[in-house]
Amino acid sequence: MIIRKLFKFENAHIVRNCTSRRCSKSIHGHSYRVEIKLQSNFLDNGEMVYDFGLMKTTIKTLIDSFDHAITLWSKDNKEYIEWAKKFSERYIILPVNPSAEQFSRVFFLIVDRVLECMEFKNGEKDIKVYSVVVHETDTGYAECFRGDAYNFENMGEIKLEDIVFSDIIKEEWGDKRLWEKLLKKEKITPPKEV
């Protein structure tokens, strides 16, 4: 069975080296919609794959980190990166170009790690990320499946430890060590009730 949860955020970026001049040469923003699709052959004690309320905790926190932020590519011009960091307290630096395609891969890997670290408490079993859809506009989206997320040879390597969240973003998290825990694969305990 597949379940889907929709998240929304506003974000600015430049997508270097793309064909569209407006996208590759100018900072611009989008109203993103992100669909996280999870799958399992099992239901928990509430007869759900994974409680939607739980998706409003850690997963939402991490996706919401991109809201009203600028996303930068670590290989972009260093002067531009420093300028963006100077004038925006909310920024994320990715090891890949911040296209819709790469956003979908990044979110897939982040949610995959969250599920790997989650200490399930309500009978949840064998929950996997099915796909992640990132709507960049009303008419265009990218959908990432497991084979895409881990296709480092053809689509670029994404190491979670190479993703940088600004200090202001991390300060907003309920658990200030959230990203560190995920990188170290420490257990994350969900709330008993949401």
mmCIF file of C-alpha atoms in Angstrom:
data_model
loop_
_atom_site.group_PDB
_atom_site.id
_atom_site.type_symbol
_atom_site.label_atom_id
_atom_site.label_comp_id
_atom_site.label_asym_id
_atom_site.label_seq_id
_atom_site.Cartn_x
_atom_site.Cartn_y
_atom_site.Cartn_z
ATOM 1 C CA MET A 1 0.000 0.000 0.000
ATOM 2 C CA ILE A 2 1.167 3.527 -0.756
ATOM 3 C CA ILE A 3 0.325 6.612 1.272
ATOM 4 C CA ARG A 4 1.074 10.214 0.307
ATOM 5 C CA LYS A 5 1.635 13.379 2.332
ATOM 6 C CA LEU A 6 1.904 16.813 0.724
ATOM 7 C CA PHE A 7 4.233 19.519 2.034
ATOM 8 C CA LYS A 8 4.633 23.107 0.784
ATOM 9 C CA PHE A 9 7.416 25.675 0.992
ATOM 10 C CA GLU A 10 8.730 28.817 -0.712
ATOM 11 C CA ASN A 11 12.357 28.775 -1.832
ATOM 12 C CA ALA A 12 14.821 30.697 -3.992
ATOM 13 C CA HIS A 13 17.658 29.323 -6.091
ATOM 14 C CA ILE A 14 19.681 29.560 -9.283
ATOM 15 C CA VAL A 15 19.988 26.447 -11.449
ATOM 16 C CA ARG A 16 23.381 26.855 -13.094
ATOM 17 C CA ASN A 17 24.194 25.401 -16.506
ATOM 18 C CA CYS A 18 20.567 24.844 -17.549
ATOM 19 C CA THR A 19 19.221 25.939 -20.929
ATOM 20 C CA SER A 20 16.771 28.533 -19.574
ATOM 21 C CA ARG A 21 18.653 31.804 -19.191
ATOM 22 C CA ARG A 22 16.235 33.148 -16.571
ATOM 23 C CA CYS A 23 16.808 30.057 -14.415
ATOM 24 C CA SER A 24 20.572 29.839 -14.825
ATOM 25 C CA LYS A 25 21.508 33.524 -14.517
ATOM 26 C CA SER A 26 19.044 34.994 -11.984
ATOM 27 C CA ILE A 27 17.951 34.267 -8.450
ATOM 28 C CA HIS A 28 14.300 33.303 -8.582
ATOM 29 C CA GLY A 29 11.796 31.532 -6.400
ATOM 30 C CA HIS A 30 9.101 28.888 -6.525
ATOM 31 C CA SER A 31 6.139 27.774 -4.464
ATOM 32 C CA TYR A 32 7.171 24.149 -4.092
ATOM 33 C CA ARG A 33 4.875 21.253 -3.355
ATOM 34 C CA VAL A 34 6.532 18.034 -2.219
ATOM 35 C CA GLU A 35 4.718 14.712 -2.193
ATOM 36 C CA ILE A 36 6.256 12.076 0.039
ATOM 37 C CA LYS A 37 4.940 8.613 -0.851
ATOM 38 C CA LEU A 38 5.593 5.782 1.599
ATOM 39 C CA GLN A 39 4.867 2.104 1.100
ATOM 40 C CA SER A 40 4.472 -0.995 3.228
ATOM 41 C CA ASN A 41 2.824 -4.395 3.069
ATOM 42 C CA PHE A 42 1.884 -4.025 6.743
ATOM 43 C CA LEU A 43 -0.433 -1.876 8.830
ATOM 44 C CA ASP A 44 0.354 -0.594 12.322
ATOM 45 C CA ASN A 45 -1.777 -0.894 15.472
ATOM 46 C CA GLY A 46 -4.049 1.861 14.152
ATOM 47 C CA GLU A 47 -4.357 -0.046 10.846
ATOM 48 C CA MET A 48 -2.295 2.578 9.030
ATOM 49 C CA VAL A 49 0.906 2.284 7.009
ATOM 50 C CA TYR A 50 2.369 5.276 8.893
ATOM 51 C CA ASP A 51 0.349 7.814 10.834
ATOM 52 C CA PHE A 52 0.092 11.081 8.877
ATOM 53 C CA GLY A 53 0.470 12.862 12.222
ATOM 54 C CA LEU A 54 3.974 11.414 12.565
ATOM 55 C CA MET A 55 4.860 12.792 9.141
ATOM 56 C CA LYS A 56 4.155 16.244 10.623
ATOM 57 C CA THR A 57 7.082 15.832 13.020
ATOM 58 C CA THR A 58 10.640 15.068 11.836
ATOM 59 C CA ILE A 59 9.889 14.861 8.107
ATOM 60 C CA LYS A 60 7.952 18.130 8.133
ATOM 61 C CA THR A 61 10.669 19.836 10.200
ATOM 62 C CA LEU A 62 13.325 18.979 7.629
ATOM 63 C CA ILE A 63 11.255 19.902 4.565
ATOM 64 C CA ASP A 64 10.080 23.108 6.251
ATOM 65 C CA SER A 65 13.752 24.039 6.671
ATOM 66 C CA PHE A 66 13.703 24.975 2.974
ATOM 67 C CA ASP A 67 10.827 27.433 3.468
ATOM 68 C CA HIS A 68 11.729 31.091 2.901
ATOM 69 C CA ALA A 69 15.333 30.080 2.349
ATOM 70 C CA ILE A 70 17.798 30.219 -0.502
ATOM 71 C CA THR A 71 19.257 26.937 -1.703
ATOM 72 C CA LEU A 72 22.814 27.058 -2.962
ATOM 73 C CA TRP A 73 24.956 24.606 -4.916
ATOM 74 C CA SER A 74 28.303 24.011 -3.204
ATOM 75 C CA LYS A 75 30.060 24.149 -6.618
ATOM 76 C CA ASP A 76 28.626 27.563 -7.483
ATOM 77 C CA ASN A 77 30.739 30.717 -7.555
ATOM 78 C CA LYS A 78 32.239 31.146 -4.059
ATOM 79 C CA GLU A 79 31.658 34.910 -4.116
ATOM 80 C CA TYR A 80 27.952 34.355 -4.869
ATOM 81 C CA ILE A 81 27.652 31.752 -2.074
ATOM 82 C CA GLU A 82 29.237 34.107 0.464
ATOM 83 C CA TRP A 83 27.038 36.987 -0.714
ATOM 84 C CA ALA A 84 23.883 34.853 -0.364
ATOM 85 C CA LYS A 85 24.923 33.708 3.112
ATOM 86 C CA LYS A 86 25.634 37.316 4.099
ATOM 87 C CA PHE A 87 22.180 38.564 3.083
ATOM 88 C CA SER A 88 20.024 35.546 3.939
ATOM 89 C CA GLU A 89 20.054 33.979 7.375
ATOM 90 C CA ARG A 90 18.052 31.025 6.026
ATOM 91 C CA TYR A 91 20.095 29.041 3.540
ATOM 92 C CA ILE A 92 20.855 25.438 2.633
ATOM 93 C CA ILE A 93 23.929 24.339 0.709
ATOM 94 C CA LEU A 94 23.572 21.178 -1.391
ATOM 95 C CA PRO A 95 26.292 19.092 -3.063
ATOM 96 C CA VAL A 96 24.143 19.106 -6.238
ATOM 97 C CA ASN A 97 22.517 21.794 -8.366
ATOM 98 C CA PRO A 98 19.140 22.746 -6.790
ATOM 99 C CA SER A 99 16.928 21.647 -9.705
ATOM 100 C CA ALA A 100 13.549 19.984 -9.121
ATOM 101 C CA GLU A 101 15.186 16.689 -10.071
ATOM 102 C CA GLN A 102 17.916 17.047 -7.477
ATOM 103 C CA PHE A 103 15.508 18.352 -4.838
ATOM 104 C CA SER A 104 13.464 15.170 -5.290
ATOM 105 C CA ARG A 105 16.606 13.052 -4.800
ATOM 106 C CA VAL A 106 17.684 15.061 -1.747
ATOM 107 C CA PHE A 107 14.267 14.719 -0.093
ATOM 108 C CA PHE A 108 14.164 11.003 -0.918
ATOM 109 C CA LEU A 109 17.508 10.457 0.819
ATOM 110 C CA ILE A 110 16.547 12.595 3.811
ATOM 111 C CA VAL A 111 13.212 10.811 4.360
ATOM 112 C CA ASP A 112 14.883 7.440 3.773
ATOM 113 C CA ARG A 113 17.369 8.247 6.562
ATOM 114 C CA VAL A 114 14.585 9.450 8.875
ATOM 115 C CA LEU A 115 12.764 6.146 8.437
ATOM 116 C CA GLU A 116 16.006 4.215 8.963
ATOM 117 C CA CYS A 117 16.576 6.016 12.273
ATOM 118 C CA MET A 118 12.968 6.108 13.499
ATOM 119 C CA GLU A 119 12.259 4.024 16.567
ATOM 120 C CA PHE A 120 8.776 2.808 15.690
ATOM 121 C CA LYS A 121 6.432 2.507 18.675
ATOM 122 C CA ASN A 122 3.038 1.561 17.224
ATOM 123 C CA GLY A 123 3.579 -1.640 15.273
ATOM 124 C CA GLU A 124 4.856 0.012 12.077
ATOM 125 C CA LYS A 125 6.820 -2.400 9.868
ATOM 126 C CA ASP A 126 8.835 -2.374 6.673
ATOM 127 C CA ILE A 127 8.061 1.238 5.747
ATOM 128 C CA LYS A 128 9.992 2.452 2.721
ATOM 129 C CA VAL A 129 10.010 5.583 0.605
ATOM 130 C CA TYR A 130 8.167 4.724 -2.616
ATOM 131 C CA SER A 131 8.824 8.022 -4.394
ATOM 132 C CA VAL A 132 9.189 11.750 -3.895
ATOM 133 C CA VAL A 133 7.524 14.234 -6.236
ATOM 134 C CA VAL A 134 8.721 17.837 -6.264
ATOM 135 C CA HIS A 135 6.379 20.272 -8.014
ATOM 136 C CA GLU A 136 8.421 23.326 -8.918
ATOM 137 C CA THR A 137 5.570 24.986 -10.819
ATOM 138 C CA ASP A 138 1.909 24.226 -11.503
ATOM 139 C CA THR A 139 2.898 22.519 -14.745
ATOM 140 C CA GLY A 140 6.258 20.901 -13.976
ATOM 141 C CA TYR A 141 7.496 18.345 -11.481
ATOM 142 C CA ALA A 142 10.205 15.721 -10.981
ATOM 143 C CA GLU A 143 9.526 12.316 -9.436
ATOM 144 C CA CYS A 144 12.323 10.335 -7.819
ATOM 145 C CA PHE A 145 12.299 6.606 -7.162
ATOM 146 C CA ARG A 146 14.841 4.601 -5.137
ATOM 147 C CA GLY A 147 16.928 3.822 -8.238
ATOM 148 C CA ASP A 148 17.173 7.553 -8.982
ATOM 149 C CA ALA A 149 17.974 8.605 -5.421
ATOM 150 C CA TYR A 150 20.963 6.284 -5.243
ATOM 151 C CA ASN A 151 22.077 6.659 -8.886
ATOM 152 C CA PHE A 152 25.295 8.454 -7.967
ATOM 153 C CA GLU A 153 27.113 7.405 -11.124
ATOM 154 C CA ASN A 154 24.683 9.018 -13.566
ATOM 155 C CA MET A 155 22.969 11.705 -11.481
ATOM 156 C CA GLY A 156 25.661 12.889 -9.067
ATOM 157 C CA GLU A 157 26.545 11.755 -5.598
ATOM 158 C CA ILE A 158 24.567 13.118 -2.678
ATOM 159 C CA LYS A 159 26.100 12.591 0.734
ATOM 160 C CA LEU A 160 23.854 13.780 3.542
ATOM 161 C CA GLU A 161 26.929 15.030 5.415
ATOM 162 C CA ASP A 162 27.544 17.460 2.517
ATOM 163 C CA ILE A 163 24.176 19.180 3.075
ATOM 164 C CA VAL A 164 24.538 22.321 5.202
ATOM 165 C CA PHE A 165 21.657 24.000 7.016
ATOM 166 C CA SER A 166 22.266 27.527 8.312
ATOM 167 C CA ASP A 167 22.452 27.979 12.078
ATOM 168 C CA ILE A 168 19.179 29.940 12.097
ATOM 169 C CA ILE A 169 17.360 27.029 10.467
ATOM 170 C CA LYS A 170 18.768 24.542 12.988
ATOM 171 C CA GLU A 171 17.814 26.848 15.872
ATOM 172 C CA GLU A 172 14.151 26.496 14.833
ATOM 173 C CA TRP A 173 14.205 22.718 15.202
ATOM 174 C CA GLY A 174 12.717 21.263 18.374
ATOM 175 C CA ASP A 175 15.757 18.966 18.550
ATOM 176 C CA LYS A 176 18.840 21.056 17.802
ATOM 177 C CA ARG A 177 20.842 17.853 17.213
ATOM 178 C CA LEU A 178 18.369 16.449 14.670
ATOM 179 C CA TRP A 179 20.682 16.617 11.655
ATOM 180 C CA GLU A 180 23.656 15.360 13.669
ATOM 181 C CA LYS A 181 21.581 12.387 14.882
ATOM 182 C CA LEU A 182 20.546 11.530 11.331
ATOM 183 C CA LEU A 183 24.129 11.751 10.074
ATOM 184 C CA LYS A 184 25.312 9.469 12.883
ATOM 185 C CA LYS A 185 22.314 7.141 12.349
ATOM 186 C CA GLU A 186 21.224 7.569 15.951
ATOM 187 C CA LYS A 187 17.729 6.472 16.893
ATOM 188 C CA ILE A 188 15.007 9.096 16.722
ATOM 189 C CA THR A 189 12.089 8.561 19.064
ATOM 190 C CA PRO A 190 8.738 9.857 17.825
ATOM 191 C CA PRO A 191 6.321 11.463 20.277
ATOM 192 C CA LYS A 192 3.926 9.055 21.987
ATOM 193 C CA GLU A 193 1.039 11.138 20.698
ATOM 194 C CA VAL A 194 0.825 13.925 18.135
#
